[in-house]
Coordinates of N, CA and C in Angstrom, one line a residue:
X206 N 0.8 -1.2 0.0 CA 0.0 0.0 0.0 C 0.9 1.3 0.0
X207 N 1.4 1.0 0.8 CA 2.8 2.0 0.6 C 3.4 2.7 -0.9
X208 N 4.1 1.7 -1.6 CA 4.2 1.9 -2.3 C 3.5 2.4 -3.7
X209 N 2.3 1.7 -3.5 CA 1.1 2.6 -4.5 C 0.7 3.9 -3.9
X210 N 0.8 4.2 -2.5 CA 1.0 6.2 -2.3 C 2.0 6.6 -3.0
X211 N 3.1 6.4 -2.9 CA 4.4 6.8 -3.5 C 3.8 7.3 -4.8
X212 N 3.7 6.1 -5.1 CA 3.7 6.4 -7.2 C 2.8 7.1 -7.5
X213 N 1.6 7.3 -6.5 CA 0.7 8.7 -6.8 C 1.0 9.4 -6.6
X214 N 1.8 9.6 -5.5 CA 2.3 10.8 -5.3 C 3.5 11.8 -6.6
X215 N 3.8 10.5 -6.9 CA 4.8 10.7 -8.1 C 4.2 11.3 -9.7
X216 N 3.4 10.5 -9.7 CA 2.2 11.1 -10.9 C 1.7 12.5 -10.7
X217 N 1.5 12.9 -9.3 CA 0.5 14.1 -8.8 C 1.5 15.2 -8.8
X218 N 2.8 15.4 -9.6 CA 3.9 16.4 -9.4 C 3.1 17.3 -10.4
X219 N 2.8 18.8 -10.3 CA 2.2 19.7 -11.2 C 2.9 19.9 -12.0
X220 N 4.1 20.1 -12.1 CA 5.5 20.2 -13.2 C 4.9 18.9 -14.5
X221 N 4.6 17.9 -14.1 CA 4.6 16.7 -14.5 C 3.2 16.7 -15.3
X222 N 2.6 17.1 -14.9 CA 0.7 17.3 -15.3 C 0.9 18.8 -16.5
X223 N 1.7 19.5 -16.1 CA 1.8 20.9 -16.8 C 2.5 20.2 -18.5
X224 N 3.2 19.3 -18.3 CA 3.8 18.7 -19.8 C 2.9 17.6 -20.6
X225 N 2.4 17.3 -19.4 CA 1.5 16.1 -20.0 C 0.3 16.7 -21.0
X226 N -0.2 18.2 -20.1 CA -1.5 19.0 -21.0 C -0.5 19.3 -22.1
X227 N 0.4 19.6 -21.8 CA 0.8 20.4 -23.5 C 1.4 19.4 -24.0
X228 N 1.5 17.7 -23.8 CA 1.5 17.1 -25.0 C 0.0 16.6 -25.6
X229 N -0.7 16.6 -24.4 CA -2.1 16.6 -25.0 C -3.0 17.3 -26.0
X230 N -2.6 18.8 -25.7 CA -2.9 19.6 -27.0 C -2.1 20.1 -27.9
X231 N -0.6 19.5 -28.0 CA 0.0 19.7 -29.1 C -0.1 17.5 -29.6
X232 N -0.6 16.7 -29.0 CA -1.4 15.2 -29.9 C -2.4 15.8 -30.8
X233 N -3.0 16.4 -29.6 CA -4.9 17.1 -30.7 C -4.9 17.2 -32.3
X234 N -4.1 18.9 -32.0 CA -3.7 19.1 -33.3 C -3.1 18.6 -34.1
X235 N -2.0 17.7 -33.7 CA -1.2 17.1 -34.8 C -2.4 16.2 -35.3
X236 N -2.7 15.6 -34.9 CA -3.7 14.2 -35.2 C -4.8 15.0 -36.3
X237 N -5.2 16.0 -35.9 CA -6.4 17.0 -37.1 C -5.6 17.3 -37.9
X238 N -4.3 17.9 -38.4 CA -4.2 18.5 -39.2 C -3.0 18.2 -39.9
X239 N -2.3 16.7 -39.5 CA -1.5 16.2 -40.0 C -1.9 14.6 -40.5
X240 N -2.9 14.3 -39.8 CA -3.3 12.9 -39.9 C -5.1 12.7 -40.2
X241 N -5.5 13.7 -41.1 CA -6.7 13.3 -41.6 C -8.0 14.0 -40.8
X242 N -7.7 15.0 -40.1 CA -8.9 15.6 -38.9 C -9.8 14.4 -38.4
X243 N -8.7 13.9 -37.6 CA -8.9 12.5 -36.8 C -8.6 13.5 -35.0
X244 N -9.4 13.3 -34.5 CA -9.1 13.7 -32.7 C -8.3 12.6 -31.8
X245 N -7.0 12.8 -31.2 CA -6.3 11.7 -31.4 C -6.8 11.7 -29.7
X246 N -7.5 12.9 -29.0 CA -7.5 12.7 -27.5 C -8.9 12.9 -26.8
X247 N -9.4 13.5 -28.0 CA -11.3 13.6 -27.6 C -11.8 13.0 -28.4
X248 N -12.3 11.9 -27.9 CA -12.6 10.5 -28.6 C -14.6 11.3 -28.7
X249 N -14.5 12.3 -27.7 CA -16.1 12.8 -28.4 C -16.4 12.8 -29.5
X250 N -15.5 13.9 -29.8 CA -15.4 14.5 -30.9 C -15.6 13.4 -32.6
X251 N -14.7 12.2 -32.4 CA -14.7 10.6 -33.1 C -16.3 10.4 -32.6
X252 N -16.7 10.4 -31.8 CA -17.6 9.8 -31.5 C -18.9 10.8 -32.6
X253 N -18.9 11.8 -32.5 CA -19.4 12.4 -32.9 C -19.8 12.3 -34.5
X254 N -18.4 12.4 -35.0 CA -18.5 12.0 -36.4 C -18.7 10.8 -37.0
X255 N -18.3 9.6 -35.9 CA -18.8 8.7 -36.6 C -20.4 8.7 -36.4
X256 N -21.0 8.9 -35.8 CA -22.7 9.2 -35.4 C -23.0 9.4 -37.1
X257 N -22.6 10.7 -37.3 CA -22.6 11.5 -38.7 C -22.6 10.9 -40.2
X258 N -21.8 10.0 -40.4 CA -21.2 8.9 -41.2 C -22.1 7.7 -41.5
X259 N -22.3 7.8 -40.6 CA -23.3 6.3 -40.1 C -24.6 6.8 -40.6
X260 N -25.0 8.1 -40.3 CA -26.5 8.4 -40.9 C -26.5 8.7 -42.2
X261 N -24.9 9.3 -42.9 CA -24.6 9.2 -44.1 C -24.9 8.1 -45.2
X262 N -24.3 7.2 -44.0 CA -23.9 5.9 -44.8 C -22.7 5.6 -45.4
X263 N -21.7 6.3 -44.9 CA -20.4 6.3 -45.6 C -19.7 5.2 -44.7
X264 N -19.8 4.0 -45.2 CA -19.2 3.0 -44.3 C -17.1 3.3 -44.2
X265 N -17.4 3.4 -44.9 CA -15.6 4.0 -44.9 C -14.7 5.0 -44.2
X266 N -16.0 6.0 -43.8 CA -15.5 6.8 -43.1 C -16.0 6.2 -41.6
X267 N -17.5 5.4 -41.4 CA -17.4 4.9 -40.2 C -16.5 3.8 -39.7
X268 N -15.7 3.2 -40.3 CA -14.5 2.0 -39.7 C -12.9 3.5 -39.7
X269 N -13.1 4.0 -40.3 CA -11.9 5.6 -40.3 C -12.0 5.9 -38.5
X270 N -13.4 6.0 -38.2 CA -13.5 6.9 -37.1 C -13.8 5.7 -35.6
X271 N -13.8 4.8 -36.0 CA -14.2 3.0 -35.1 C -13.0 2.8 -34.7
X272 N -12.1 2.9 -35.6 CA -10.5 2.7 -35.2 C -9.8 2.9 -34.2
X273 N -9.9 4.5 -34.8 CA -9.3 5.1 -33.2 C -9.6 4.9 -31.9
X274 N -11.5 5.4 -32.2 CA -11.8 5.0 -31.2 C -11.4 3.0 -30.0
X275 N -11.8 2.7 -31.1 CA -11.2 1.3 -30.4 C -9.7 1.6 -29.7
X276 N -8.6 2.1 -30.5 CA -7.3 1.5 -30.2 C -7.4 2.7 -28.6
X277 N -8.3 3.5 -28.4 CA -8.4 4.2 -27.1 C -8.5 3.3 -26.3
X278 N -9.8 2.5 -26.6 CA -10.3 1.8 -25.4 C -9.4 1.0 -25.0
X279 N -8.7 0.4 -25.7 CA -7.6 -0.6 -25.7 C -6.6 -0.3 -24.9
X280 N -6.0 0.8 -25.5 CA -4.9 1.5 -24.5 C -5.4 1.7 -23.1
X281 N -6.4 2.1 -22.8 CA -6.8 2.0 -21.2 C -7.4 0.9 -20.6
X282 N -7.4 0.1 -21.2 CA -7.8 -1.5 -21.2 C -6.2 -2.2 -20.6
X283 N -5.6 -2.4 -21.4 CA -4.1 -2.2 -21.3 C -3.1 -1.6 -20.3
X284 N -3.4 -0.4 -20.3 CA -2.7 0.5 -19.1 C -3.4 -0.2 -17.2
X285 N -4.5 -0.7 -17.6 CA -5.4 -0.4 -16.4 C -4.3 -2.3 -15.9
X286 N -4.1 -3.3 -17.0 CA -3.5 -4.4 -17.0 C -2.3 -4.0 -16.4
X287 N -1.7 -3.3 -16.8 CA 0.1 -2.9 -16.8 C 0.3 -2.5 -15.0
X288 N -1.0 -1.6 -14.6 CA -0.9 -1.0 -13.6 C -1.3 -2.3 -12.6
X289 N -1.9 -2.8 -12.8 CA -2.3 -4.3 -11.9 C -1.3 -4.8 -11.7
X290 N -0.5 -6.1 -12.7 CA 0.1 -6.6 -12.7 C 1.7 -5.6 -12.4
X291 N 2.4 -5.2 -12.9 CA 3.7 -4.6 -13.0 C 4.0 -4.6 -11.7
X292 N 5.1 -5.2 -11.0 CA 5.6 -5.0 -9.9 C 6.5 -3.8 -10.0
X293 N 6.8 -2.3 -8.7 CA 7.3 -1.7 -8.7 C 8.8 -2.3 -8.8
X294 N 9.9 -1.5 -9.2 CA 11.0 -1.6 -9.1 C 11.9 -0.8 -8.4
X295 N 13.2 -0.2 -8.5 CA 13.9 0.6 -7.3 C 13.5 1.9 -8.1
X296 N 13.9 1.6 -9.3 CA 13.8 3.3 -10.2 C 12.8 3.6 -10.7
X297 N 12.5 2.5 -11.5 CA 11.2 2.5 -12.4 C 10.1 1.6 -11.6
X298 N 9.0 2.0 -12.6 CA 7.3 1.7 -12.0 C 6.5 1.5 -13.3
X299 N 5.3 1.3 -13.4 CA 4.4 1.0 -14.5 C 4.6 2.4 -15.2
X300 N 4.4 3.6 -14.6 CA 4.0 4.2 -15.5 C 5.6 4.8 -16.2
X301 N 6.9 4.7 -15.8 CA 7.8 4.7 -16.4 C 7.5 3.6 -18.0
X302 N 6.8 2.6 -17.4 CA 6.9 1.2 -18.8 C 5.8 1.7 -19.6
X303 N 4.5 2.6 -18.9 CA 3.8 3.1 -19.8 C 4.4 4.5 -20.9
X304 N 5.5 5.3 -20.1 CA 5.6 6.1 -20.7 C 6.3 5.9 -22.0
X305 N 7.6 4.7 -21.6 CA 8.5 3.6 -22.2 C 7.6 3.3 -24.1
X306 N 6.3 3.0 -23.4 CA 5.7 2.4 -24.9 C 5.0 3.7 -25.7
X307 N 4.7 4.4 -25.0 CA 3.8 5.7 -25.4 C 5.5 6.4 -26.6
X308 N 6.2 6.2 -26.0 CA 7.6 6.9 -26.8 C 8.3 6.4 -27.7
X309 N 8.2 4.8 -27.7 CA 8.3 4.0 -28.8 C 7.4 4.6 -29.8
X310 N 5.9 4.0 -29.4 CA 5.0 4.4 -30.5 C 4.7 5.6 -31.2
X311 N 5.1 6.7 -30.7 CA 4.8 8.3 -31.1 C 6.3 8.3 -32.3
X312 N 7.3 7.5 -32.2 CA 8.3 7.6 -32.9 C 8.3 7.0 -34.2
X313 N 7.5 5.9 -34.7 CA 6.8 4.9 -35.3 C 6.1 5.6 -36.1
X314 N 5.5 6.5 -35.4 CA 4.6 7.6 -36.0 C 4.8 8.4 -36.7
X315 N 6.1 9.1 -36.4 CA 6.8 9.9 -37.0 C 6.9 9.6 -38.5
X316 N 7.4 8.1 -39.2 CA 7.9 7.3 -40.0 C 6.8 7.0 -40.8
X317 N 5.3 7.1 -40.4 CA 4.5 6.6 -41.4 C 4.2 7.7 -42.1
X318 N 4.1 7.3 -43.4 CA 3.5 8.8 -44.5 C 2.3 8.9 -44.4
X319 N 2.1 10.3 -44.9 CA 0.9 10.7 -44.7 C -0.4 10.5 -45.9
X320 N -1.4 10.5 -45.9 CA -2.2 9.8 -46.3 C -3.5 8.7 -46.5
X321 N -3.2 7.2 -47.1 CA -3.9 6.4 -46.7 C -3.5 5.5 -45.6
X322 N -2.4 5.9 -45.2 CA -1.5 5.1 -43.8 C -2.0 6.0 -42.7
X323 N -2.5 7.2 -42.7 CA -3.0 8.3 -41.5 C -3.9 7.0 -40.9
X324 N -4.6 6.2 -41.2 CA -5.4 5.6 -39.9 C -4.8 5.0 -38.9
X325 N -3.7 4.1 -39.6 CA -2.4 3.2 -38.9 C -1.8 4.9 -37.9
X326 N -1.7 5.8 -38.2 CA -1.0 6.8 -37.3 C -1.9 7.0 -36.2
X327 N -3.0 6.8 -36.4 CA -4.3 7.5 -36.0 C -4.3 6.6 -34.3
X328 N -4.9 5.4 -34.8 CA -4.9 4.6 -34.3 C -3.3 4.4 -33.0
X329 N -2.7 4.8 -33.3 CA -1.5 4.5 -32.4 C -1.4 5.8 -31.8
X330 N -1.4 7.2 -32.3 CA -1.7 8.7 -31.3 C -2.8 7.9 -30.3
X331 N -3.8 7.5 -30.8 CA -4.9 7.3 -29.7 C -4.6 6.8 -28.9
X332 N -4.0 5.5 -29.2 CA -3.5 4.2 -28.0 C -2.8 5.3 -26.9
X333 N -1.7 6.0 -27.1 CA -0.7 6.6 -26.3 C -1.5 7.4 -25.9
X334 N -2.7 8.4 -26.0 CA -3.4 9.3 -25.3 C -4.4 8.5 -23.9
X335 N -4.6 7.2 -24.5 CA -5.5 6.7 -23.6 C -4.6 5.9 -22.9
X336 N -3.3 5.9 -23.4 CA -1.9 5.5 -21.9 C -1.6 6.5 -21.1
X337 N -1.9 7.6 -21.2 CA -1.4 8.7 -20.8 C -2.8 9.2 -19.9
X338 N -3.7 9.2 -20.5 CA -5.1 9.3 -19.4 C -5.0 8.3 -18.4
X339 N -4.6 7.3 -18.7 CA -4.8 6.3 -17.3 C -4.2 6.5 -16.5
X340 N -2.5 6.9 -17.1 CA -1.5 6.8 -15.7 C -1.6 7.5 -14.9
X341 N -2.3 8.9 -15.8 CA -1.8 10.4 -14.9 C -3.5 10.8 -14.5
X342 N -3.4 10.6 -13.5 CA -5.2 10.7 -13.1 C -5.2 11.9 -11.9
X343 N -4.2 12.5 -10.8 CA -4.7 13.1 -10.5 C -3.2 14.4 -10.5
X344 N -3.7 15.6 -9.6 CA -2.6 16.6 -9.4 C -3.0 17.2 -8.4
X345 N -1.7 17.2 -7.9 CA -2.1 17.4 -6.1 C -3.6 17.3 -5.6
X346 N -3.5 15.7 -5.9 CA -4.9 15.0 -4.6 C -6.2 15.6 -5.4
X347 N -5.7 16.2 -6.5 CA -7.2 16.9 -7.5 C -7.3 15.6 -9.1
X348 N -8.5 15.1 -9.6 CA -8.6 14.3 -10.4 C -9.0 15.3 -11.5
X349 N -7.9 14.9 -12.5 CA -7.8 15.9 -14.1 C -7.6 14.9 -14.9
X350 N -7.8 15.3 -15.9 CA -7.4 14.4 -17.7 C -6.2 15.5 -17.8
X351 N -5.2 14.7 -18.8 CA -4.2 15.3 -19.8 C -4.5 15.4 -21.1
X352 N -5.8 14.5 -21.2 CA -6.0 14.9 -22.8 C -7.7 15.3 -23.5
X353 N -8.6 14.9 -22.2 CA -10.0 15.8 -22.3 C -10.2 16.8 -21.4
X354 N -10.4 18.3 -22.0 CA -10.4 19.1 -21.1 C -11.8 19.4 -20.3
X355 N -12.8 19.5 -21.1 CA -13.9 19.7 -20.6 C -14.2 19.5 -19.1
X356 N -13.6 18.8 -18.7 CA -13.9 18.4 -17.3 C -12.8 19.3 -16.2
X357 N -11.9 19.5 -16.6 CA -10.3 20.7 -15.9 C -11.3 22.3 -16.1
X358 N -12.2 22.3 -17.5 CA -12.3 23.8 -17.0 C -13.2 23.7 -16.6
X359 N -14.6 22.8 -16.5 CA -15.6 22.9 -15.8 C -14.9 23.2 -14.4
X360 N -13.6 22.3 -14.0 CA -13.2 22.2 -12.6 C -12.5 23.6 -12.4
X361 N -12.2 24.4 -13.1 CA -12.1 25.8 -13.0 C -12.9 26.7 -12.8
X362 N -13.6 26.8 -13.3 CA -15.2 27.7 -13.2 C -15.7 27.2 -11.7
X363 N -15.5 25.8 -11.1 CA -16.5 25.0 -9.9 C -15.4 26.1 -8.9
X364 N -14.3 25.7 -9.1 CA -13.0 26.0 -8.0 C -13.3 27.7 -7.4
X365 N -13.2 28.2 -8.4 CA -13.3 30.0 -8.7 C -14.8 30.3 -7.7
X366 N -15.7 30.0 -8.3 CA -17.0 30.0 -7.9 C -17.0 29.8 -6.2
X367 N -16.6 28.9 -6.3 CA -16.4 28.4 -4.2 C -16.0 29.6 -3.9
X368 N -14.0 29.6 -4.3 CA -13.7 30.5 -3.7 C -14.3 31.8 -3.3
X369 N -15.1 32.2 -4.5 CA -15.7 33.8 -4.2 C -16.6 33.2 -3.4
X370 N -17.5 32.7 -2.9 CA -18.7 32.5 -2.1 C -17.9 32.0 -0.9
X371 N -16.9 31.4 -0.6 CA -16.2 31.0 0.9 C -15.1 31.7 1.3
X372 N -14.5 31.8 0.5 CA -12.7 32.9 0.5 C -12.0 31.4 0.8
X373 N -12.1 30.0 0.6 CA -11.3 29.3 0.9 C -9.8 29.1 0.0
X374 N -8.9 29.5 0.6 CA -7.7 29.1 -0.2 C -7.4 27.9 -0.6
X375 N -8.1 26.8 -0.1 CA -7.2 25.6 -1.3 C -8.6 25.3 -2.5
X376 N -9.5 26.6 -2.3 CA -10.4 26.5 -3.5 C -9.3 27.4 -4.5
X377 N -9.2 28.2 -3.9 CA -8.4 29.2 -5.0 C -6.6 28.5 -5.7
X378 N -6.6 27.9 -4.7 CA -5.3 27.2 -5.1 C -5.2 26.1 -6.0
X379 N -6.4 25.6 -5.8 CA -6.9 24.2 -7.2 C -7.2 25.2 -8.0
X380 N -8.2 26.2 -7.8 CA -8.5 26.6 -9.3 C -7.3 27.3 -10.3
X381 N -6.5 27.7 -9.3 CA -5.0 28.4 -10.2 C -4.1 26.6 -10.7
X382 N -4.1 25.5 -10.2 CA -3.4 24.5 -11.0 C -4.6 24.0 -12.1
X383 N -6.0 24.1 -12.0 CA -6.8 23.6 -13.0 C -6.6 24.2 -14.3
X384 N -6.4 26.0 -13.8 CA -6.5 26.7 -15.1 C -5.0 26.8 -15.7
X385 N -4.2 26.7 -15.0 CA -2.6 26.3 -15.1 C -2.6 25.4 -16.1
X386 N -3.3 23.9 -15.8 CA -3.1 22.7 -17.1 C -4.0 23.2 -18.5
X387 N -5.2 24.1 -17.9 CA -5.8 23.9 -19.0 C -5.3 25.0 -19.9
X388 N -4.6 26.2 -19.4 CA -3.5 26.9 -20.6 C -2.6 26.3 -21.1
X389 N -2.1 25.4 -20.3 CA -0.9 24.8 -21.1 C -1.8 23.9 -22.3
X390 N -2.3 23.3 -22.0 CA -3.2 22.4 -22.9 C -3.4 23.5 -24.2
X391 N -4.0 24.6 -24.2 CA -3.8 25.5 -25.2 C -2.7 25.7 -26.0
X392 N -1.7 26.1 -24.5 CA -0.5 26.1 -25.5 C 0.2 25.2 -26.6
X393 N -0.1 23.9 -26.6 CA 0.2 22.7 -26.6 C -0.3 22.5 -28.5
X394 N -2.0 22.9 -28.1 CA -2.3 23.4 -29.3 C -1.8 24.1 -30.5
X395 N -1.5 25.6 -30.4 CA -0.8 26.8 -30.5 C 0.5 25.8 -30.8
X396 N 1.3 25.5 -30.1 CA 3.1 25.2 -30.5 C 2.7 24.2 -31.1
X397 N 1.7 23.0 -31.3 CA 1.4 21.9 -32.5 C 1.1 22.7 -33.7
X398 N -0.2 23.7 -34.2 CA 0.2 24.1 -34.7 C 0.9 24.3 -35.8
X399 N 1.7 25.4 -35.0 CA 3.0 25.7 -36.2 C 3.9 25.1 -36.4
X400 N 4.2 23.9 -35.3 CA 5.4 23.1 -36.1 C 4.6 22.0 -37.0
X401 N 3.1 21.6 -36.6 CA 2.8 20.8 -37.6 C 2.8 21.6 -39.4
X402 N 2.0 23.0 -39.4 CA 2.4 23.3 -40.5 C 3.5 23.4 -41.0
X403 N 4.6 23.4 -40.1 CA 5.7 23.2 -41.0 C 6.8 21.8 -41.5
X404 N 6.4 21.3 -40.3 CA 7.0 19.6 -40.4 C 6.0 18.8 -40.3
X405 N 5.1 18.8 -40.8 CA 3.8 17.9 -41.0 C 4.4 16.3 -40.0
X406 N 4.0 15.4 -40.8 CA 4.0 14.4 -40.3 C 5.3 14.4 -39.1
X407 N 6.4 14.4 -39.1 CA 7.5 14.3 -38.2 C 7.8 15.3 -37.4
X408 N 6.4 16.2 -37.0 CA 6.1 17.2 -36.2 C 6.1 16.8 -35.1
X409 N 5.9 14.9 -34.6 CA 5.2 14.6 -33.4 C 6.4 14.1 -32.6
X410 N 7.3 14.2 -33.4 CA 8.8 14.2 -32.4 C 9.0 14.9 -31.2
X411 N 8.4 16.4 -31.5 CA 8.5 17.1 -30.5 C 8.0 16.3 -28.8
X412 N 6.7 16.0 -29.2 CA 5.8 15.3 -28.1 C 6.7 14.4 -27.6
X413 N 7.3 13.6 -28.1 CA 8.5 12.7 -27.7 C 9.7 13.3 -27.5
X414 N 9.9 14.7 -27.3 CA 10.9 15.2 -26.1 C 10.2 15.3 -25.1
X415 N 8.9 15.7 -25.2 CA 8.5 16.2 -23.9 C 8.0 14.8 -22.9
X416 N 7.6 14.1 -23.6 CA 7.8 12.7 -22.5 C 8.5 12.5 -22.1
X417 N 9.7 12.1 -22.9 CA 11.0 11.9 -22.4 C 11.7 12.7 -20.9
X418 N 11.2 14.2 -21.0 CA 11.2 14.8 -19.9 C 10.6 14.4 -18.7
X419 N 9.2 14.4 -18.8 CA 8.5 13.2 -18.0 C 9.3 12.0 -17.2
X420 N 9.8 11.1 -18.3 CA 10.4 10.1 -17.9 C 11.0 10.4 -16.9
X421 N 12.0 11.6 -17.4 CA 13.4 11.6 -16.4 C 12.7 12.3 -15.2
X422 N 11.9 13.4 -15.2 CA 10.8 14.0 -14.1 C 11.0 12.4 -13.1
X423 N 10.1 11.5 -13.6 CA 9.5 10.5 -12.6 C 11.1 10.0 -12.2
X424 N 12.0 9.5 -13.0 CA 12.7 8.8 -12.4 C 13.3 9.5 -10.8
X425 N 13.4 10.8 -11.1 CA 14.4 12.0 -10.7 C 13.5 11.4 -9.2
X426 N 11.9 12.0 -9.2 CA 11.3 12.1 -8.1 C 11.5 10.3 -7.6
X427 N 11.2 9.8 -7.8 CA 11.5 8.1 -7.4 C 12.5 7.7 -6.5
X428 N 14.3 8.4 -7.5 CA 15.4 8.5 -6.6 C 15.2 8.9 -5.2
X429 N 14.9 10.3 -4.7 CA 14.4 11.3 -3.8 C 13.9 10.2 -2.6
X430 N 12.7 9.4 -3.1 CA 12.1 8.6 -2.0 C 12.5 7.3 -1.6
X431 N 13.7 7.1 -2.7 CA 14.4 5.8 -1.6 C 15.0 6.3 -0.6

């Protein structure tokens, strides 16, 4: 038991949640505007279109939009397996092995051309967004997504709102980390963007520095608690 506080505790670093939003909204965009306006982290949004398609009757575009969605579910199907099973280690932990595969695969991605292969990309952004939702579930003892926001700014508007009606400071102090991820998450957008317009497909390297950072993030905090 012990050691599953630890590793939450490790996941719940705001430094750590602040990189994860802005790889979540620099996945978004890359996945729309480099890989077929496929949503690689708001599976609503999939959800939505395939609804669309279906009443169309464009069966082509509903298995396009079935895809992704699946390889989501999968990946937190998966991740939820990894977290069960995986015995902690001295340095590393599941979600080091989660981040481990999320970095492989984003790199994989980089390599596939763009086009009628975008689903094969599609499909594998998604997996890694729904590894990345599983592992990272809360920040400081508050429960957020890294890659659906809807629910961080509702949790901003809820936070703000207390505060004025109580004066409580750890209302005001969640609502400054809620709205903290959910700008970065913007930003994330914004800096996908412009390097996707300009490096299209092998734009999503970047995202794979910033895990990488993560990685060493967790390991760094890990060391600290032996």
């Amino acid at each position: 038991m012990k050691q599953l506080l630890k590793q939450d505790k490790l996941a719940e670093s705001f430094s750590i949640a602040m990189l994860l939003a802005l790889v979540g909204g620099y996945l978004d965009i890359y996945s729309y505007l480099a890989r077929g306006k496929v949503f690689a982290n708001t599976q609503t949004g999939n959800l939505v279109l395939l609804g669309y398609n279906i009443a169309q009757g464009n069966l082509e575009k509903v298995l396009y939009y079935i895809l992704p969605i699946s390889s989501f579910v999968g990946g937190i199907w998966l991740a939820k397996i990894i977290e069960f099973k995986m015995k902690e280690g001295k340095y590393f932990d599941w979600l080091h092995f989660l981040l481990g595969i999320e970095i492989v695969a984003l790199f994989i991605v980089m390599f596939i051309p763009e086009g009628k292969l975008n689903v094969i990309a599609n499909i594998m952004v998604s997996f890694v967004c729904a590894l990345q939702v599983q592992g990272f579930r809360k920040v400081n003892g508050n429960s957020y997504s890294t890659v659906m926001f809807t629910g961080n700014l509702k949790n901003v508007a809820e936070r703000f709102s207390h505060y004025s009606i109580t004066k409580e400071s750890d209302a005001l102090e969640n609502g400054m980390i809620y709205l903290g991820i959910t700008l970065m998450f913007v930003i994330g957008g914004w800096l996908g963007a412009l390097i996707t317009m300009e490096y299209e497909a092998k734009a999503v390297g970047l995202a794979n520095i910033v895990l990488g950072l993560v990685f060493i993030l967790l390991y760094i905090e890990k060391r600290r608690d032996i």
